[in-house]
Short mmCIF file of C-alpha atoms and ligand atoms in Angstrom, two decimals:
data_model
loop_
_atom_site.label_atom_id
_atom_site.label_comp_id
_atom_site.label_asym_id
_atom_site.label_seq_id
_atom_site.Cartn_x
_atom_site.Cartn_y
_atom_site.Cartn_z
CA UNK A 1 -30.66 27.34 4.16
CA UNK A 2 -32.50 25.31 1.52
CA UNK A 3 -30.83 22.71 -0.44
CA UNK A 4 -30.71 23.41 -4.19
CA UNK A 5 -33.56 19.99 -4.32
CA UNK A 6 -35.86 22.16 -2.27
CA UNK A 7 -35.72 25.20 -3.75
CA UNK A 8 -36.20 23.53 -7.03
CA UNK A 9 -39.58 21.75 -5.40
CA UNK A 10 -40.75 25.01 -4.33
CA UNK A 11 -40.69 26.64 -7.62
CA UNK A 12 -42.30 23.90 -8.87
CA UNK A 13 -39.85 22.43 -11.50
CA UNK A 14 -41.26 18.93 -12.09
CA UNK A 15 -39.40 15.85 -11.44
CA UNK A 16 -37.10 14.46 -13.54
CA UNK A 17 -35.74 17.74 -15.07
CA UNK A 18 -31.85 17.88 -14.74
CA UNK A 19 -30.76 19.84 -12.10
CA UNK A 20 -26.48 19.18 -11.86
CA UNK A 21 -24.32 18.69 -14.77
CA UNK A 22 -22.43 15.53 -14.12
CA UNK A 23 -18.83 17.08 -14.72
CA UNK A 24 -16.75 13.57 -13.57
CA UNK A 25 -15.38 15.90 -10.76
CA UNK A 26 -13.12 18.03 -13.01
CA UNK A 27 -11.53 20.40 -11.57
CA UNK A 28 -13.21 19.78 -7.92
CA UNK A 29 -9.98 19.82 -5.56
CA UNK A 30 -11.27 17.38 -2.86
CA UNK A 31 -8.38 16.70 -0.67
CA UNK A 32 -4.27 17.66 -0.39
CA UNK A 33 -1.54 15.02 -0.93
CA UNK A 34 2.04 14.58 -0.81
CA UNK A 35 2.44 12.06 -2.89
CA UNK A 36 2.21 12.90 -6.98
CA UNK A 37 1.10 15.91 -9.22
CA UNK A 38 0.09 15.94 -12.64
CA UNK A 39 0.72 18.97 -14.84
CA UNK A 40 -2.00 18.65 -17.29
CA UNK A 41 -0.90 21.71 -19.20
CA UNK A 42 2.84 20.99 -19.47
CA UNK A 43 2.88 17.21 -19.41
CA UNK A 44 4.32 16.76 -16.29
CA UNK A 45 3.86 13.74 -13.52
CA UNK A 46 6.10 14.10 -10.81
CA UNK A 47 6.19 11.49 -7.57
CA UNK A 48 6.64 12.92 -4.33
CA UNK A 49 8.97 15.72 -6.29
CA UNK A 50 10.70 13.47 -8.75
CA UNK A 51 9.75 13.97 -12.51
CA UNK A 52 8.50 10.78 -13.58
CA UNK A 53 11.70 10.86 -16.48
CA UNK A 54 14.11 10.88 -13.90
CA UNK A 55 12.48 7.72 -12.07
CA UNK A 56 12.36 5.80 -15.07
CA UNK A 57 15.47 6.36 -16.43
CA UNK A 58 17.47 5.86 -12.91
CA UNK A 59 15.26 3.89 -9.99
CA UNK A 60 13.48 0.53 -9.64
CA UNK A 61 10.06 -0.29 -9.03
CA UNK A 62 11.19 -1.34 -5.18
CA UNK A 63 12.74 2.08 -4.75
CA UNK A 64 10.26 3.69 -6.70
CA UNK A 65 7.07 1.87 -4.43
CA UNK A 66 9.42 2.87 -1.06
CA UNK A 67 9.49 6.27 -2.58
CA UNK A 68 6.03 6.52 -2.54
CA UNK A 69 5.27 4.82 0.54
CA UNK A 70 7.97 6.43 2.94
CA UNK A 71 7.71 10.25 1.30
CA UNK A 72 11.93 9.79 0.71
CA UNK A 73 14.05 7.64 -1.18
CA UNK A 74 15.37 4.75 0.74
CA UNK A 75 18.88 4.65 2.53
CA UNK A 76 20.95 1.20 0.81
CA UNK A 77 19.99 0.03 4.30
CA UNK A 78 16.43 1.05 3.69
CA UNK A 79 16.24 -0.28 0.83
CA UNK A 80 17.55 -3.73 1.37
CA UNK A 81 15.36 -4.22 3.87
CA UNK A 82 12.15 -2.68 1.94
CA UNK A 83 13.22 -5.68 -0.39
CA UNK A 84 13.33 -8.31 1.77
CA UNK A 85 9.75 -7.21 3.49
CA UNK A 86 8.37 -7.71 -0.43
CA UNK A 87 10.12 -11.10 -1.09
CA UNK A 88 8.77 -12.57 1.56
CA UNK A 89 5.46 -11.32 1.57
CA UNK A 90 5.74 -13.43 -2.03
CA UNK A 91 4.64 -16.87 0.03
CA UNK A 92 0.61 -17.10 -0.22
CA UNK A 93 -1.16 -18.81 1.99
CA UNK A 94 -2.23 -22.09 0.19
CA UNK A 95 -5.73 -20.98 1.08
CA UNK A 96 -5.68 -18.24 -1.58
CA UNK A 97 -4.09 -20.32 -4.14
CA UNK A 98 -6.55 -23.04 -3.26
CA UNK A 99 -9.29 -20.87 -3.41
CA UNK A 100 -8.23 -19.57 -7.01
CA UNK A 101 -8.28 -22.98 -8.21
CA UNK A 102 -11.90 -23.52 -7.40
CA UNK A 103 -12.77 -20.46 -9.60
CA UNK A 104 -14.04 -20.33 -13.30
CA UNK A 105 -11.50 -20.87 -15.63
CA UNK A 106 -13.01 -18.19 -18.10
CA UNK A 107 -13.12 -15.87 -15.16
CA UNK A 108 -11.48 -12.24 -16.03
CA UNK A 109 -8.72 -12.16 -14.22
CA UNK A 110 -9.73 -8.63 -12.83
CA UNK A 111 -12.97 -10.31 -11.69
CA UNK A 112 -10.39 -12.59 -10.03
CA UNK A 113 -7.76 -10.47 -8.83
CA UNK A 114 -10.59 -8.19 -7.45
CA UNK A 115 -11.93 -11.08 -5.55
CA UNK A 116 -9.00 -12.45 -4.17
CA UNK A 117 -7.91 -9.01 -2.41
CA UNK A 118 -10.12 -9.86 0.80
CA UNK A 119 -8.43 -13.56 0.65
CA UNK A 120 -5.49 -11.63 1.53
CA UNK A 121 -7.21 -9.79 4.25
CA UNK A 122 -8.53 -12.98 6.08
CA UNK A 123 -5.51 -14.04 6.14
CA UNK A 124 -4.22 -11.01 7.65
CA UNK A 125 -3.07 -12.03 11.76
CA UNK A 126 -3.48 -7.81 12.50
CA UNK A 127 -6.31 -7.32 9.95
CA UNK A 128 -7.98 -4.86 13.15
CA UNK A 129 -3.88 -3.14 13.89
CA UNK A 130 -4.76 0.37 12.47
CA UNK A 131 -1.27 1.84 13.47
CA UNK A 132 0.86 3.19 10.74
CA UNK A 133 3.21 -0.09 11.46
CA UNK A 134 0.42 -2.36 10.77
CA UNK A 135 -0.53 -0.46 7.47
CA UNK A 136 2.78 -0.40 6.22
CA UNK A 137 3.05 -4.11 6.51
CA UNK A 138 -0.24 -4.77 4.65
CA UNK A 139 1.36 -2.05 1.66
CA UNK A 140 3.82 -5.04 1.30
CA UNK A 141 1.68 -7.59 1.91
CA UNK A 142 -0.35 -5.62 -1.39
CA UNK A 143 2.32 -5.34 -3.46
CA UNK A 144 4.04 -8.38 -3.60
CA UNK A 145 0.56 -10.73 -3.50
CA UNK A 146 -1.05 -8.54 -6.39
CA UNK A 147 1.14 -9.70 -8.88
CA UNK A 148 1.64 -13.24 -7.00
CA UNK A 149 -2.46 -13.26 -7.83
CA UNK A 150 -2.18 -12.52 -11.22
CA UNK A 151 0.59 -14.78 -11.94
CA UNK A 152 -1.08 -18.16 -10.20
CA UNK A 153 -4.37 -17.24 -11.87
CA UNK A 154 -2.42 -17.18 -15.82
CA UNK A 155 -1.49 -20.30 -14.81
CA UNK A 156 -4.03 -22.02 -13.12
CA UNK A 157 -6.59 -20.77 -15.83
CA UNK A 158 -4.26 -23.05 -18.08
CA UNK A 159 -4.45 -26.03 -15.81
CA UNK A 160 -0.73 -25.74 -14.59
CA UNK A 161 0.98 -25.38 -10.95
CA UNK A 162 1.77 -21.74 -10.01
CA UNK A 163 5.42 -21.65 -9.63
CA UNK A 164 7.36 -20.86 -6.90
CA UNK A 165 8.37 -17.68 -6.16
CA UNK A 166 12.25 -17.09 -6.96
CA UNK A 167 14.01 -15.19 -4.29
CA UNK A 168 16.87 -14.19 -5.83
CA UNK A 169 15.09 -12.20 -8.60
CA UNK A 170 13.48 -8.64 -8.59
CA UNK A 171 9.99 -8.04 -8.20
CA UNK A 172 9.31 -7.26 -12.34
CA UNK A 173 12.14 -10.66 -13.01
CA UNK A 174 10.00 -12.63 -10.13
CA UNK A 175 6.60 -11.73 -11.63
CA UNK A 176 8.01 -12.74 -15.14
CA UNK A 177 9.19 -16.31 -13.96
CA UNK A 178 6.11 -16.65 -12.00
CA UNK A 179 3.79 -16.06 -14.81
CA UNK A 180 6.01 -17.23 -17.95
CA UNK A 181 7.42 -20.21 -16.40
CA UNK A 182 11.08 -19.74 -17.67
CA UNK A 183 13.94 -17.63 -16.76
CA UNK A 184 13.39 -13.92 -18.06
CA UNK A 185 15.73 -11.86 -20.14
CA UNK A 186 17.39 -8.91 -18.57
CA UNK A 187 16.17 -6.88 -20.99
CA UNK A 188 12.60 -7.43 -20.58
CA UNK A 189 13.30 -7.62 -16.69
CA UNK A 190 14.33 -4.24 -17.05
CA UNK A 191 11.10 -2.81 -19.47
CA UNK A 192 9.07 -4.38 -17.15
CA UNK A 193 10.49 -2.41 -14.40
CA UNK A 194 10.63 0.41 -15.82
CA UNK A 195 7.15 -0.10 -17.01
CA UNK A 196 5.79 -0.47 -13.50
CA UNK A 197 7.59 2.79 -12.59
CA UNK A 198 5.78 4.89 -14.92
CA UNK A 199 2.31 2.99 -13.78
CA UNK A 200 2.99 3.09 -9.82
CA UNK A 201 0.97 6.77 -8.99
CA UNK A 202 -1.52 9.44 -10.82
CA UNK A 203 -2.68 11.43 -8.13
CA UNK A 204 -6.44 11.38 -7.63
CA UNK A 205 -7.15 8.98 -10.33
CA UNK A 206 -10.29 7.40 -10.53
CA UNK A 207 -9.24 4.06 -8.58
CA UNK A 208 -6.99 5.90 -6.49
CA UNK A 209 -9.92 8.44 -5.55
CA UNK A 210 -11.91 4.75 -5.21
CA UNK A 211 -9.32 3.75 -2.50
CA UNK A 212 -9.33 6.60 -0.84
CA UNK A 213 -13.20 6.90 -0.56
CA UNK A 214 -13.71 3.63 0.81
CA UNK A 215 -11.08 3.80 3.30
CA UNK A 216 -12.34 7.64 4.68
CA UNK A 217 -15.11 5.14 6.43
CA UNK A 218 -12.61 3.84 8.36
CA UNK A 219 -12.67 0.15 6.37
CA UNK A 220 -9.41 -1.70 5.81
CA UNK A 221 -6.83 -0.94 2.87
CA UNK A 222 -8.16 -4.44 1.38
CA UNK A 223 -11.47 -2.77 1.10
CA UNK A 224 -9.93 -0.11 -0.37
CA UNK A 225 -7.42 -2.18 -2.79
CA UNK A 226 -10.57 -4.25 -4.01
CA UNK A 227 -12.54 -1.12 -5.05
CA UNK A 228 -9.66 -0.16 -6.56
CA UNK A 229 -9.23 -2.67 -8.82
CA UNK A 230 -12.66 -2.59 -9.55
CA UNK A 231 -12.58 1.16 -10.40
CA UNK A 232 -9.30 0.13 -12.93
CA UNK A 233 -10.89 -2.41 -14.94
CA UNK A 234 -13.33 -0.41 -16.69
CA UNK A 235 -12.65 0.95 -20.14
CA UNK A 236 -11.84 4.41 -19.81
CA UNK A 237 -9.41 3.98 -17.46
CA UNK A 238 -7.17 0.54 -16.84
CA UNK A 239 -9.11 -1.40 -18.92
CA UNK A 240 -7.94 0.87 -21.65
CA UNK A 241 -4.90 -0.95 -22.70
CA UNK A 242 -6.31 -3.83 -23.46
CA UNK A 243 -8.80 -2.17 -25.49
CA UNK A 244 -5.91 -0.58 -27.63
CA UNK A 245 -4.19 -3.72 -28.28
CA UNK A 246 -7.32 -5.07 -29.56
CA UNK A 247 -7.19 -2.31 -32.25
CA UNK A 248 -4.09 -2.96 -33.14
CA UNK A 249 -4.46 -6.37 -33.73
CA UNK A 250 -7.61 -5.59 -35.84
CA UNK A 251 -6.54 -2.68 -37.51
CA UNK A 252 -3.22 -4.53 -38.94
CA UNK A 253 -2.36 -1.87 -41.62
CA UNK A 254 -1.29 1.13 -41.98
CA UNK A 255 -3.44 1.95 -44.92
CA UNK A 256 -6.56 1.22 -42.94
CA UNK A 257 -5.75 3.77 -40.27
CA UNK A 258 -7.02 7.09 -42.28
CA UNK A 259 -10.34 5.61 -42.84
CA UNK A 260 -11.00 3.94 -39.78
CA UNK A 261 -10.35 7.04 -37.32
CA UNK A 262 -12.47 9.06 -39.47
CA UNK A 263 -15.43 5.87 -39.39
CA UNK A 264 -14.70 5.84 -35.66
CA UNK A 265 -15.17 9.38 -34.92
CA UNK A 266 -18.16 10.20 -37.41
CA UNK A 267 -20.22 7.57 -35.27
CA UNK A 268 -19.16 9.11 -32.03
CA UNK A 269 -17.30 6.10 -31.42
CA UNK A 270 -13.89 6.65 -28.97
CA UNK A 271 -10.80 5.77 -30.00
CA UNK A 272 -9.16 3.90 -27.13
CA UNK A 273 -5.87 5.22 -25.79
CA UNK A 274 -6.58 8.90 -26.57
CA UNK A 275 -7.62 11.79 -24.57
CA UNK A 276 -7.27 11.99 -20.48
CA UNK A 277 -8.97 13.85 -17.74
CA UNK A 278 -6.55 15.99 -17.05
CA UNK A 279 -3.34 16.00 -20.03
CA UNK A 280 -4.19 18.88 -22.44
CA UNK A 281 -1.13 17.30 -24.07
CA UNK A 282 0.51 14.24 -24.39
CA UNK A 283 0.91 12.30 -21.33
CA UNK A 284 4.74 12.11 -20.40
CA UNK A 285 4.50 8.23 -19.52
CA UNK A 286 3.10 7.88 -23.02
CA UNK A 287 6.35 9.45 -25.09
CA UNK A 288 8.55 7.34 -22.74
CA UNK A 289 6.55 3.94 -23.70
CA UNK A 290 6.53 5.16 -27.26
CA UNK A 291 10.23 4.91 -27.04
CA UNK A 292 10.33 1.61 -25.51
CA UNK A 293 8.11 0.08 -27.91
CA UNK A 294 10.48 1.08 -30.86
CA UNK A 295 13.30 -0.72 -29.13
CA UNK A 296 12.02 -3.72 -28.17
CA UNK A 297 10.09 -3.96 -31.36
CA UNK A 298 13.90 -3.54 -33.13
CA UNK A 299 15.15 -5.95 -30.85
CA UNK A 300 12.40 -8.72 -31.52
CA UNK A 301 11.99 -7.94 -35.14
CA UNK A 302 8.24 -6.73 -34.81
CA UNK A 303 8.46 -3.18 -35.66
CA UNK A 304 4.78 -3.09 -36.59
CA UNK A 305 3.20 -2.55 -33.71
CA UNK A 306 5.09 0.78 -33.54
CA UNK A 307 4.67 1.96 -37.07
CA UNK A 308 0.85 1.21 -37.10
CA UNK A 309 0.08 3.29 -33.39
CA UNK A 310 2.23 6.28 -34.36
CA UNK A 311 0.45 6.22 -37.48
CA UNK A 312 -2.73 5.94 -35.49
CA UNK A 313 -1.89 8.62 -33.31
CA UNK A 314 -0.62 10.89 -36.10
CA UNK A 315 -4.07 10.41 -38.17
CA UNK A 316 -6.17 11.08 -35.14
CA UNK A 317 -4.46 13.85 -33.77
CA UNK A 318 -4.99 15.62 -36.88
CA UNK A 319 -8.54 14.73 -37.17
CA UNK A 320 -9.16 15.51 -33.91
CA UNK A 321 -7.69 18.77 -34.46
CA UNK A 322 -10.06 19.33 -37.87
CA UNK A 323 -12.53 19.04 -35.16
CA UNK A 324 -11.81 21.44 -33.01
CA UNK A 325 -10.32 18.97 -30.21
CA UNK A 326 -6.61 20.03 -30.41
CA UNK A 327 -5.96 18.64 -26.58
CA UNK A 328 -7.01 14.95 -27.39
CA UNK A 329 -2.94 13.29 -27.88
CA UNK A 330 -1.82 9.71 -26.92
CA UNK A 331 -2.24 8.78 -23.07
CA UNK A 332 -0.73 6.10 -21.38
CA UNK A 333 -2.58 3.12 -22.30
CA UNK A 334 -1.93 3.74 -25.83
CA UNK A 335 2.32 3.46 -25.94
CA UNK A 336 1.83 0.58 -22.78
CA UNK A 337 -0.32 -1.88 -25.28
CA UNK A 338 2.04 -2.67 -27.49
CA UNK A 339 4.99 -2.60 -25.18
CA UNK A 340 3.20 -5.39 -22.98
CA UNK A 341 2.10 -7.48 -26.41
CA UNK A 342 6.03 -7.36 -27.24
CA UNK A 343 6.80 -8.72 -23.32
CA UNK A 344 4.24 -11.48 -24.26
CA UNK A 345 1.78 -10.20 -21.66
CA UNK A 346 -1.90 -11.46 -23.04
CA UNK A 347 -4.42 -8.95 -23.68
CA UNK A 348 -6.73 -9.98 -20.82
CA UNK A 349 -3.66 -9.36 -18.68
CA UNK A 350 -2.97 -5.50 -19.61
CA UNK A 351 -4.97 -4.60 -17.01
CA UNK A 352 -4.29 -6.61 -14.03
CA UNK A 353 -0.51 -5.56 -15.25
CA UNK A 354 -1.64 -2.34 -14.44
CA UNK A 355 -2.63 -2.87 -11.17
CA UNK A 356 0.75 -5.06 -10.15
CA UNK A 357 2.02 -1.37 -10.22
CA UNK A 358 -0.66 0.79 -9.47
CA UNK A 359 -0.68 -0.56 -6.17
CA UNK A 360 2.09 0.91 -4.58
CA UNK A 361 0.19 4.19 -5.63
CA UNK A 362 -3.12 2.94 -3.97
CA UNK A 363 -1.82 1.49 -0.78
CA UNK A 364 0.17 5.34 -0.23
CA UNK A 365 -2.91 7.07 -0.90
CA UNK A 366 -4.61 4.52 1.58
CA UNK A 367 -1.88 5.36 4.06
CA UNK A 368 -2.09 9.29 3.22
CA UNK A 369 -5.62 9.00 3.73
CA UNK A 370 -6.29 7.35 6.97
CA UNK A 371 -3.54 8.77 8.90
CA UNK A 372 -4.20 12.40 7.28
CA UNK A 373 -0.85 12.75 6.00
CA UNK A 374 -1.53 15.89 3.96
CA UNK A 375 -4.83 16.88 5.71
CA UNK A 376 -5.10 17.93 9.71
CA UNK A 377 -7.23 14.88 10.07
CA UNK A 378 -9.40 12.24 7.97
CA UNK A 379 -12.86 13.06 6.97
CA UNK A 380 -15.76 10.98 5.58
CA UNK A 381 -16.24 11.52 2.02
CA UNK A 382 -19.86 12.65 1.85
CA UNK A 383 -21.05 14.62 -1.20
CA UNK A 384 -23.57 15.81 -2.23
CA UNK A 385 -26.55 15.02 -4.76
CA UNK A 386 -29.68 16.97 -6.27
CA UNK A 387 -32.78 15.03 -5.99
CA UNK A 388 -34.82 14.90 -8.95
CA UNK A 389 -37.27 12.05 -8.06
CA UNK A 390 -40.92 11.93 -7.40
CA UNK A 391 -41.69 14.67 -4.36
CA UNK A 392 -45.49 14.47 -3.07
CA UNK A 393 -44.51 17.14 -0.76
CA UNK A 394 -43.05 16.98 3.32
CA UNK A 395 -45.62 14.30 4.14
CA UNK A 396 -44.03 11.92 1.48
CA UNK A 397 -46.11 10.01 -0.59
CA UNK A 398 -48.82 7.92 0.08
CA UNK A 399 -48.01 4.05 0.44
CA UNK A 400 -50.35 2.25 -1.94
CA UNK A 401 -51.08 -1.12 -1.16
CA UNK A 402 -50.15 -3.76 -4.23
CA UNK A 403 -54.02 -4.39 -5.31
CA UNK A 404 -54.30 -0.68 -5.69
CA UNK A 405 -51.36 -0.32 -7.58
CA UNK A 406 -51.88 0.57 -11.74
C1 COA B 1 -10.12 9.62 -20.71
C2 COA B 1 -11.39 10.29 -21.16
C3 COA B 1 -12.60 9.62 -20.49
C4 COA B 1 -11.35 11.75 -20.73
O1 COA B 1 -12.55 12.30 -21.13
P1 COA B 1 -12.93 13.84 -20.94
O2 COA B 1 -12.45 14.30 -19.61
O3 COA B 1 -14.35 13.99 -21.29
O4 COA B 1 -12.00 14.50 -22.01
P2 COA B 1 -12.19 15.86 -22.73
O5 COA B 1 -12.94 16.83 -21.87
O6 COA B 1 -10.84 16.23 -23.20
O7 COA B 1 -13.11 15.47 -23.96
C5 COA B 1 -13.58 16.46 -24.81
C6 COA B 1 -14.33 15.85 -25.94
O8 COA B 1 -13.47 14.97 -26.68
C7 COA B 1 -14.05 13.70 -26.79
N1 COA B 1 -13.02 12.68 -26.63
C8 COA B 1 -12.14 12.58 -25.61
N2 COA B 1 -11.35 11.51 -25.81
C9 COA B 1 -11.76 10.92 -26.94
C10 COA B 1 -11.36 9.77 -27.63
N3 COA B 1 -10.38 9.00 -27.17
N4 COA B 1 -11.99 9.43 -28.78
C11 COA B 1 -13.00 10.22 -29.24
N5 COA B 1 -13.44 11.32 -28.62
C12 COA B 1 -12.83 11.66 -27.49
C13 COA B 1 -15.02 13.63 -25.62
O9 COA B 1 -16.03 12.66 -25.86
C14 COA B 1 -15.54 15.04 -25.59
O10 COA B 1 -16.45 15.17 -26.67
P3 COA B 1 -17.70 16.21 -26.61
O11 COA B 1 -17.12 17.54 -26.23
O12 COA B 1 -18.25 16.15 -27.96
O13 COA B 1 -18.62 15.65 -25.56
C15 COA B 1 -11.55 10.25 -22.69
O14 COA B 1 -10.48 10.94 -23.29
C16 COA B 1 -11.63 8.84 -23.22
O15 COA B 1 -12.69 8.21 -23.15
N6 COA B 1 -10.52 8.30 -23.78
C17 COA B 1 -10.52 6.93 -24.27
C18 COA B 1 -10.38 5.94 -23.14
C19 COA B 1 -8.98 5.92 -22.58
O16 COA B 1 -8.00 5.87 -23.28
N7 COA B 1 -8.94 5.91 -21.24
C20 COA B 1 -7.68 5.86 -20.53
C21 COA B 1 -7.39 7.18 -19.88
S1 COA B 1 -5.79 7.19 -19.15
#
């Protein structure tokens, strides 16, 4: 049977002329999984069965990445172990901390966290151990040297030590020492946590759906974790916290709000934190942020930040809606900004926060995928494309030499 490129060449439709609309993949079901639904309609995200609510409100980001990993929640035994697999995978090799000290100081530390994944792999004793076993290990190996990365780079990039890891604290109060410096509050211990709950899975997100690609090839989850974190840092998905902060902090009143969404939408400009992929409504990690923000904006005294983005998101849901785009509401980047500004997370850091979560997600998925935990067996990710190029029919075109050339 023809392809849809050579039926095009034979009726003579010249090159160049668009032949496929680009749709992102909506609504292209490429693969099962086990491991997390989102109801777009309803505004629901559940993990491995558990409504995302119920997670937040009652498990940690341990249980929560075990969850994930291991298709159950853990036993106590489970558990305890789970926890001592993470704490020690802590340690880095003083390679990788070596190694981050001989980078650019300006360097973004997604740049840097995305190039110190395969530092992790080379120093991986069973890097070519496929078995499930082997896999598992390198999930904790991910999750607990992820956020060891981004906490010695926020402190290297500032010409200090990076601190020791502290065994006695949870991941979200380890992470905190590691990349504050002091002892953390158990209040913020606990945001945090609950924080990296709501981030840890989104089905087949585009980094997720990046992980999962590059390991179908058969390549290692640290090729797969590095294009992952690749795929989060751009703008219209990870990277889109950071971008929301920065409106914040630029927008500063309330007053401006009306005339700015209007400004921002008349020039086709986006406005960061709104609309998703999938959520015709808003995104249920979104309305639990919102909350959070409130409270630990009461608690700190900077109840600002949540009076200007409600008022943001109240303005530009109704001028969205004027526009005939009644589905565009607050995702989760846009309730997560201000929460991390009040944990004193730095902008450039949103992101790579993101990922200190998001990686339990991607190193399931990695799991899911090689193994073919919700599929009869792997397959190679191979679509398809139209060609549209130059065609000088099946002899190809004629090689000109360079003096020849016009
Ligand atoms: C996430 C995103 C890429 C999804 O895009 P999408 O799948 O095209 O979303 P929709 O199909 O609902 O978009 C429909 C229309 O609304 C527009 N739209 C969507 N989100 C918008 C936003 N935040 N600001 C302005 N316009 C927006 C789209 O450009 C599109 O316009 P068009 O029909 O004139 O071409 C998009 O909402 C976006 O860019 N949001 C801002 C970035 C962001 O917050 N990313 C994090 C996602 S978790």
């Amino acid at each position: 049977m023809a392809t849809k490129s050579q039926s095009r060449r034979r009726e003579g439709i010249p090159a160049g002329t668009a032949a496929t609309k680009n749709i992102g993949l909506r609504g292209v079901t490429v693969a099962d999984t086990r491991i997390s639904d989102v109801d777009g309609e309803h505004g629901i995200l559940i993990y491995r069965g558990y409504r995302i609510e119920e997670l937040a409100e009652n498990s940690t980001f341990e249980e929560t990445a075990y969850l994930l990993l291991h298709d159950a929640l853990p036993s106590e035994e489970q558990l305890k172990d789970f926890t001592q697999r993470l704490v020690k995978a802590r340690q880095m090799p003083s390679f990788v901390l070596h190694t981050l000290k001989n980078m650019p100081h300006g360097a973004h530390p997604m740049d840097v966290l995305q190039a110190a994944i395969p530092l992790l792999a080379m120093a991986d004793l069973e890097l070519y151990d496929e078995s499930r076993e082997a896999n598992d290990a390198r999930a904790v190996r991910l999750i607990a040297g992820v956020a060891a990365i981004v906490a010695a780079w926020q402190r290297i990039r500032h010409d200090r030590e990076p601190l020791p890891p502290d065994n006695a604290l949870s991941h979200a109060g380890n992470f905190l020492w590691q990349l504050m410096g002091e002892k953390p509050d158990a209040d913020m211990v606990r945001a945090l946590d609950t924080v990296l709950v709501l981030h840890a899975d989104h089905s087949f997100n585009a980094s997720t759906f990046a992980c999962r690609e590059v390991v179908s090839t058969q390549a290692h989850m640290y090729a797969g974790v590095a294009a992952g974190v690749g795929a989060l840092s751009g703008s219209l998905h990870g990277g889109a916290n950071a971008k929301v902060m920065k409106m914040l902090q630029e927008l500063k009143n309330e007053q401006d709000v009306a005339g700015w969404v209007r400004k921002q939408l008349d020039s086709g400009q986006k406005i960061m934190g709104m609309g998703h992929a999938i959520y015709r409504t808003t995104d249920p990690r979104a309305k639990y942020l919102k909350q959070m923000g409130e409270q630990l904006g009461k608690k700190l005294g900077q109840e600002q930040w949540h009076r200007l983005s409600t008022e943001i998101e109240e303005t530009a849901v109704a001028e969205f809606a004027k526009r005939g785009k009644t589905t565009i509401k607050p995702n989760v980047d846009f309730y997560s900004a201000p929460v991390y500004h009040l944990m004193g997370i730095p902008l450039d850091l949103m992101t790579p926060l993101f990922a200190v979560s998001r990686i339990a997600g991607w190193t399931a998925h990695i799991i899911e995928e090689k193994f073919g935990e919700a599929q009869g067996k792997p397959a190679l990710y191979r679509p398809s494309s139209d060609y549209t190029g130059s065609y000088c029919g099946n002899t190809g075109c004629v090689y000109e030499p360079m003096e020849k050339r016009s």
